[in-house]
Amino acid sequence: QVQLVESGGGLVQAGGSLRLSCAASGRTFSTYAMGWFRQAPGKEREFVATINRIGTSTYDSDSVKGRFTIARDNAKNTLYLQMNSLKPEDTAVYYCAARFSGNSVGVYYRRNEYAYWGQGTQVTVSS
């Protein structure tokens, strides 16, 4: 089992940048594929980006491609999301999620593929 705690959210102007972090508990972080999702008010939680358990493969949603970068540091049990060129439509609560992968190096973009979730961190982009 893994516990996840996000941080780094805040208020930023359009065009600005933020870096989100997700700290994971336990000694087996490298066996989990990780993902970032977000949920805006009145909308369903949507996929943002995913990375495989060893950091060699990533996949981004079209809405953030070229602006956001997902990365991980398995030695620090931490997942990151670097967000550049932020837009007001990026305003949402951002969640990190973990899926046990064992020896697989796949990436996963469906909500129901993830069993573990953090509590979320608010990102607000002003115009």
JSON list of C-alpha atoms in Angstrom, two decimals:
[
{"chain": "A", "resi": 1, "resn": "GLN", "atom": "CA", "xyz": [0.00, 0.00, 0.00]},
{"chain": "A", "resi": 2, "resn": "VAL", "atom": "CA", "xyz": [1.14, 3.57, -0.63]},
{"chain": "A", "resi": 3, "resn": "GLN", "atom": "CA", "xyz": [0.07, 6.91, 0.77]},
{"chain": "A", "resi": 4, "resn": "LEU", "atom": "CA", "xyz": [0.31, 10.05, -1.33]},
{"chain": "A", "resi": 5, "resn": "VAL", "atom": "CA", "xyz": [0.57, 13.71, -0.33]},
{"chain": "A", "resi": 6, "resn": "GLU", "atom": "CA", "xyz": [0.51, 16.49, -2.93]},
{"chain": "A", "resi": 7, "resn": "SER", "atom": "CA", "xyz": [2.00, 19.95, -2.49]},
{"chain": "A", "resi": 8, "resn": "GLY", "atom": "CA", "xyz": [2.99, 22.97, -4.56]},
{"chain": "A", "resi": 9, "resn": "GLY", "atom": "CA", "xyz": [-0.37, 24.29, -5.63]},
{"chain": "A", "resi": 10, "resn": "GLY", "atom": "CA", "xyz": [-1.29, 27.95, -5.44]},
{"chain": "A", "resi": 11, "resn": "LEU", "atom": "CA", "xyz": [-2.42, 31.05, -7.29]},
{"chain": "A", "resi": 12, "resn": "VAL", "atom": "CA", "xyz": [-0.53, 32.08, -10.42]},
{"chain": "A", "resi": 13, "resn": "GLN", "atom": "CA", "xyz": [-1.12, 34.45, -13.30]},
{"chain": "A", "resi": 14, "resn": "ALA", "atom": "CA", "xyz": [-1.75, 33.17, -16.80]},
{"chain": "A", "resi": 15, "resn": "GLY", "atom": "CA", "xyz": [1.53, 32.37, -18.51]},
{"chain": "A", "resi": 16, "resn": "GLY", "atom": "CA", "xyz": [3.21, 31.53, -15.23]},
{"chain": "A", "resi": 17, "resn": "SER", "atom": "CA", "xyz": [4.61, 28.28, -13.89]},
{"chain": "A", "resi": 18, "resn": "LEU", "atom": "CA", "xyz": [4.15, 25.97, -10.92]},
{"chain": "A", "resi": 19, "resn": "ARG", "atom": "CA", "xyz": [5.72, 22.69, -9.91]},
{"chain": "A", "resi": 20, "resn": "LEU", "atom": "CA", "xyz": [3.60, 20.18, -8.07]},
{"chain": "A", "resi": 21, "resn": "SER", "atom": "CA", "xyz": [5.10, 17.45, -5.93]},
{"chain": "A", "resi": 22, "resn": "CYS", "atom": "CA", "xyz": [3.62, 14.20, -4.68]},
{"chain": "A", "resi": 23, "resn": "ALA", "atom": "CA", "xyz": [5.41, 12.50, -1.80]},
{"chain": "A", "resi": 24, "resn": "ALA", "atom": "CA", "xyz": [4.80, 8.77, -1.47]},
{"chain": "A", "resi": 25, "resn": "SER", "atom": "CA", "xyz": [5.21, 6.66, 1.64]},
{"chain": "A", "resi": 26, "resn": "GLY", "atom": "CA", "xyz": [6.80, 3.24, 1.73]},
{"chain": "A", "resi": 27, "resn": "ARG", "atom": "CA", "xyz": [9.90, 1.64, 0.26]},
{"chain": "A", "resi": 28, "resn": "THR", "atom": "CA", "xyz": [8.37, 0.30, -2.95]},
{"chain": "A", "resi": 29, "resn": "PHE", "atom": "CA", "xyz": [7.67, 3.52, -4.87]},
{"chain": "A", "resi": 30, "resn": "SER", "atom": "CA", "xyz": [9.53, 2.17, -7.89]},
{"chain": "A", "resi": 31, "resn": "THR", "atom": "CA", "xyz": [6.93, -0.59, -8.31]},
{"chain": "A", "resi": 32, "resn": "TYR", "atom": "CA", "xyz": [4.12, 1.90, -8.92]},
{"chain": "A", "resi": 33, "resn": "ALA", "atom": "CA", "xyz": [3.16, 3.64, -12.14]},
{"chain": "A", "resi": 34, "resn": "MET", "atom": "CA", "xyz": [2.07, 7.18, -11.31]},
{"chain": "A", "resi": 35, "resn": "GLY", "atom": "CA", "xyz": [-0.34, 9.67, -12.75]},
{"chain": "A", "resi": 36, "resn": "TRP", "atom": "CA", "xyz": [-1.65, 13.20, -12.35]},
{"chain": "A", "resi": 37, "resn": "PHE", "atom": "CA", "xyz": [-5.33, 13.97, -12.71]},
{"chain": "A", "resi": 38, "resn": "ARG", "atom": "CA", "xyz": [-7.30, 17.17, -12.18]},
{"chain": "A", "resi": 39, "resn": "GLN", "atom": "CA", "xyz": [-10.85, 18.15, -11.37]},
{"chain": "A", "resi": 40, "resn": "ALA", "atom": "CA", "xyz": [-12.36, 21.55, -12.06]},
{"chain": "A", "resi": 41, "resn": "PRO", "atom": "CA", "xyz": [-15.58, 22.68, -10.32]},
{"chain": "A", "resi": 42, "resn": "GLY", "atom": "CA", "xyz": [-18.59, 20.97, -11.81]},
{"chain": "A", "resi": 43, "resn": "LYS", "atom": "CA", "xyz": [-16.50, 18.71, -14.01]},
{"chain": "A", "resi": 44, "resn": "GLU", "atom": "CA", "xyz": [-15.34, 15.13, -13.86]},
{"chain": "A", "resi": 45, "resn": "ARG", "atom": "CA", "xyz": [-11.82, 14.26, -12.83]},
{"chain": "A", "resi": 46, "resn": "GLU", "atom": "CA", "xyz": [-9.68, 14.10, -15.95]},
{"chain": "A", "resi": 47, "resn": "PHE", "atom": "CA", "xyz": [-6.33, 12.61, -16.87]},
{"chain": "A", "resi": 48, "resn": "VAL", "atom": "CA", "xyz": [-3.33, 14.94, -17.12]},
{"chain": "A", "resi": 49, "resn": "ALA", "atom": "CA", "xyz": [-0.16, 12.86, -17.37]},
{"chain": "A", "resi": 50, "resn": "THR", "atom": "CA", "xyz": [1.31, 9.49, -16.47]},
{"chain": "A", "resi": 51, "resn": "ILE", "atom": "CA", "xyz": [4.77, 7.99, -16.02]},
{"chain": "A", "resi": 52, "resn": "ASN", "atom": "CA", "xyz": [5.85, 4.38, -15.74]},
{"chain": "A", "resi": 53, "resn": "ARG", "atom": "CA", "xyz": [7.42, 2.97, -12.63]},
{"chain": "A", "resi": 54, "resn": "ILE", "atom": "CA", "xyz": [11.03, 3.55, -13.73]},
{"chain": "A", "resi": 55, "resn": "GLY", "atom": "CA", "xyz": [10.52, 6.91, -15.43]},
{"chain": "A", "resi": 56, "resn": "THR", "atom": "CA", "xyz": [11.34, 5.79, -18.97]},
{"chain": "A", "resi": 57, "resn": "SER", "atom": "CA", "xyz": [7.93, 6.35, -20.50]},
{"chain": "A", "resi": 58, "resn": "THR", "atom": "CA", "xyz": [5.40, 9.15, -20.15]},
{"chain": "A", "resi": 59, "resn": "TYR", "atom": "CA", "xyz": [2.09, 10.08, -21.73]},
{"chain": "A", "resi": 60, "resn": "ASP", "atom": "CA", "xyz": [0.32, 13.44, -21.57]},
{"chain": "A", "resi": 61, "resn": "SER", "atom": "CA", "xyz": [-3.19, 14.56, -22.35]},
{"chain": "A", "resi": 62, "resn": "ASP", "atom": "CA", "xyz": [-3.57, 16.71, -25.46]},
{"chain": "A", "resi": 63, "resn": "SER", "atom": "CA", "xyz": [-4.67, 19.66, -23.33]},
{"chain": "A", "resi": 64, "resn": "VAL", "atom": "CA", "xyz": [-1.31, 19.89, -21.55]},
{"chain": "A", "resi": 65, "resn": "LYS", "atom": "CA", "xyz": [1.06, 18.46, -24.15]},
{"chain": "A", "resi": 66, "resn": "GLY", "atom": "CA", "xyz": [4.08, 20.71, -24.62]},
{"chain": "A", "resi": 67, "resn": "ARG", "atom": "CA", "xyz": [3.31, 22.72, -21.47]},
{"chain": "A", "resi": 68, "resn": "PHE", "atom": "CA", "xyz": [3.39, 20.19, -18.60]},
{"chain": "A", "resi": 69, "resn": "THR", "atom": "CA", "xyz": [6.11, 17.66, -17.81]},
{"chain": "A", "resi": 70, "resn": "ILE", "atom": "CA", "xyz": [5.73, 14.69, -15.50]},
{"chain": "A", "resi": 71, "resn": "ALA", "atom": "CA", "xyz": [8.81, 13.29, -13.80]},
{"chain": "A", "resi": 72, "resn": "ARG", "atom": "CA", "xyz": [9.74, 11.15, -10.83]},
{"chain": "A", "resi": 73, "resn": "ASP", "atom": "CA", "xyz": [12.65, 10.60, -8.47]},
{"chain": "A", "resi": 74, "resn": "ASN", "atom": "CA", "xyz": [12.47, 7.07, -7.13]},
{"chain": "A", "resi": 75, "resn": "ALA", "atom": "CA", "xyz": [15.32, 7.71, -4.71]},
{"chain": "A", "resi": 76, "resn": "LYS", "atom": "CA", "xyz": [13.21, 10.43, -3.09]},
{"chain": "A", "resi": 77, "resn": "ASN", "atom": "CA", "xyz": [9.84, 8.65, -3.46]},
{"chain": "A", "resi": 78, "resn": "THR", "atom": "CA", "xyz": [8.51, 11.75, -5.20]},
{"chain": "A", "resi": 79, "resn": "LEU", "atom": "CA", "xyz": [6.47, 12.48, -8.30]},
{"chain": "A", "resi": 80, "resn": "TYR", "atom": "CA", "xyz": [6.52, 15.90, -9.98]},
{"chain": "A", "resi": 81, "resn": "LEU", "atom": "CA", "xyz": [4.45, 17.88, -12.43]},
{"chain": "A", "resi": 82, "resn": "GLN", "atom": "CA", "xyz": [6.15, 20.92, -13.94]},
{"chain": "A", "resi": 83, "resn": "MET", "atom": "CA", "xyz": [3.46, 23.21, -15.32]},
{"chain": "A", "resi": 84, "resn": "ASN", "atom": "CA", "xyz": [4.47, 26.01, -17.68]},
{"chain": "A", "resi": 85, "resn": "SER", "atom": "CA", "xyz": [2.47, 28.49, -19.76]},
{"chain": "A", "resi": 86, "resn": "LEU", "atom": "CA", "xyz": [-0.47, 28.06, -17.44]},
{"chain": "A", "resi": 87, "resn": "LYS", "atom": "CA", "xyz": [-3.93, 29.03, -18.65]},
{"chain": "A", "resi": 88, "resn": "PRO", "atom": "CA", "xyz": [-7.09, 29.88, -16.69]},
{"chain": "A", "resi": 89, "resn": "GLU", "atom": "CA", "xyz": [-8.60, 26.61, -17.92]},
{"chain": "A", "resi": 90, "resn": "ASP", "atom": "CA", "xyz": [-5.88, 24.75, -16.00]},
{"chain": "A", "resi": 91, "resn": "THR", "atom": "CA", "xyz": [-7.57, 25.85, -12.77]},
{"chain": "A", "resi": 92, "resn": "ALA", "atom": "CA", "xyz": [-8.50, 22.70, -10.84]},
{"chain": "A", "resi": 93, "resn": "VAL", "atom": "CA", "xyz": [-7.66, 20.50, -7.91]},
{"chain": "A", "resi": 94, "resn": "TYR", "atom": "CA", "xyz": [-4.74, 18.33, -8.97]},
{"chain": "A", "resi": 95, "resn": "TYR", "atom": "CA", "xyz": [-4.43, 14.78, -7.69]},
{"chain": "A", "resi": 96, "resn": "CYS", "atom": "CA", "xyz": [-1.61, 12.29, -7.90]},
{"chain": "A", "resi": 97, "resn": "ALA", "atom": "CA", "xyz": [-2.43, 8.61, -8.18]},
{"chain": "A", "resi": 98, "resn": "ALA", "atom": "CA", "xyz": [-0.54, 5.33, -7.95]},
{"chain": "A", "resi": 99, "resn": "ARG", "atom": "CA", "xyz": [-1.04, 1.94, -9.57]},
{"chain": "A", "resi": 100, "resn": "PHE", "atom": "CA", "xyz": [0.96, -1.10, -8.54]},
{"chain": "A", "resi": 101, "resn": "SER", "atom": "CA", "xyz": [2.85, -2.28, -11.60]},
{"chain": "A", "resi": 102, "resn": "GLY", "atom": "CA", "xyz": [5.11, -5.06, -10.33]},
{"chain": "A", "resi": 103, "resn": "ASN", "atom": "CA", "xyz": [7.57, -5.67, -13.18]},
{"chain": "A", "resi": 104, "resn": "SER", "atom": "CA", "xyz": [5.46, -3.96, -15.86]},
{"chain": "A", "resi": 105, "resn": "VAL", "atom": "CA", "xyz": [6.74, -0.70, -17.39]},
{"chain": "A", "resi": 106, "resn": "GLY", "atom": "CA", "xyz": [3.40, 0.38, -18.82]},
{"chain": "A", "resi": 107, "resn": "VAL", "atom": "CA", "xyz": [1.69, 3.76, -18.49]},
{"chain": "A", "resi": 108, "resn": "TYR", "atom": "CA", "xyz": [-1.97, 4.16, -17.54]},
{"chain": "A", "resi": 109, "resn": "TYR", "atom": "CA", "xyz": [-4.39, 6.99, -18.24]},
{"chain": "A", "resi": 110, "resn": "ARG", "atom": "CA", "xyz": [-7.76, 5.75, -17.01]},
{"chain": "A", "resi": 111, "resn": "ARG", "atom": "CA", "xyz": [-9.00, 6.76, -13.57]},
{"chain": "A", "resi": 112, "resn": "ASN", "atom": "CA", "xyz": [-10.16, 3.25, -12.74]},
{"chain": "A", "resi": 113, "resn": "GLU", "atom": "CA", "xyz": [-6.67, 1.89, -13.31]},
{"chain": "A", "resi": 114, "resn": "TYR", "atom": "CA", "xyz": [-5.41, 3.66, -10.19]},
{"chain": "A", "resi": 115, "resn": "ALA", "atom": "CA", "xyz": [-6.09, 2.34, -6.69]},
{"chain": "A", "resi": 116, "resn": "TYR", "atom": "CA", "xyz": [-4.35, 5.00, -4.58]},
{"chain": "A", "resi": 117, "resn": "TRP", "atom": "CA", "xyz": [-5.01, 8.72, -4.55]},
{"chain": "A", "resi": 118, "resn": "GLY", "atom": "CA", "xyz": [-3.75, 11.78, -2.74]},
{"chain": "A", "resi": 119, "resn": "GLN", "atom": "CA", "xyz": [-5.96, 14.44, -1.19]},
{"chain": "A", "resi": 120, "resn": "GLY", "atom": "CA", "xyz": [-5.32, 16.97, -3.94]},
{"chain": "A", "resi": 121, "resn": "THR", "atom": "CA", "xyz": [-3.78, 20.43, -4.21]},
{"chain": "A", "resi": 122, "resn": "GLN", "atom": "CA", "xyz": [-5.54, 23.49, -5.60]},
{"chain": "A", "resi": 123, "resn": "VAL", "atom": "CA", "xyz": [-4.13, 25.28, -8.64]},
{"chain": "A", "resi": 124, "resn": "THR", "atom": "CA", "xyz": [-5.74, 28.58, -9.60]},
{"chain": "A", "resi": 125, "resn": "VAL", "atom": "CA", "xyz": [-4.69, 30.48, -12.72]},
{"chain": "A", "resi": 126, "resn": "SER", "atom": "CA", "xyz": [-5.88, 34.06, -13.00]},
{"chain": "A", "resi": 127, "resn": "SER", "atom": "CA", "xyz": [-6.37, 35.82, -16.32]}
]
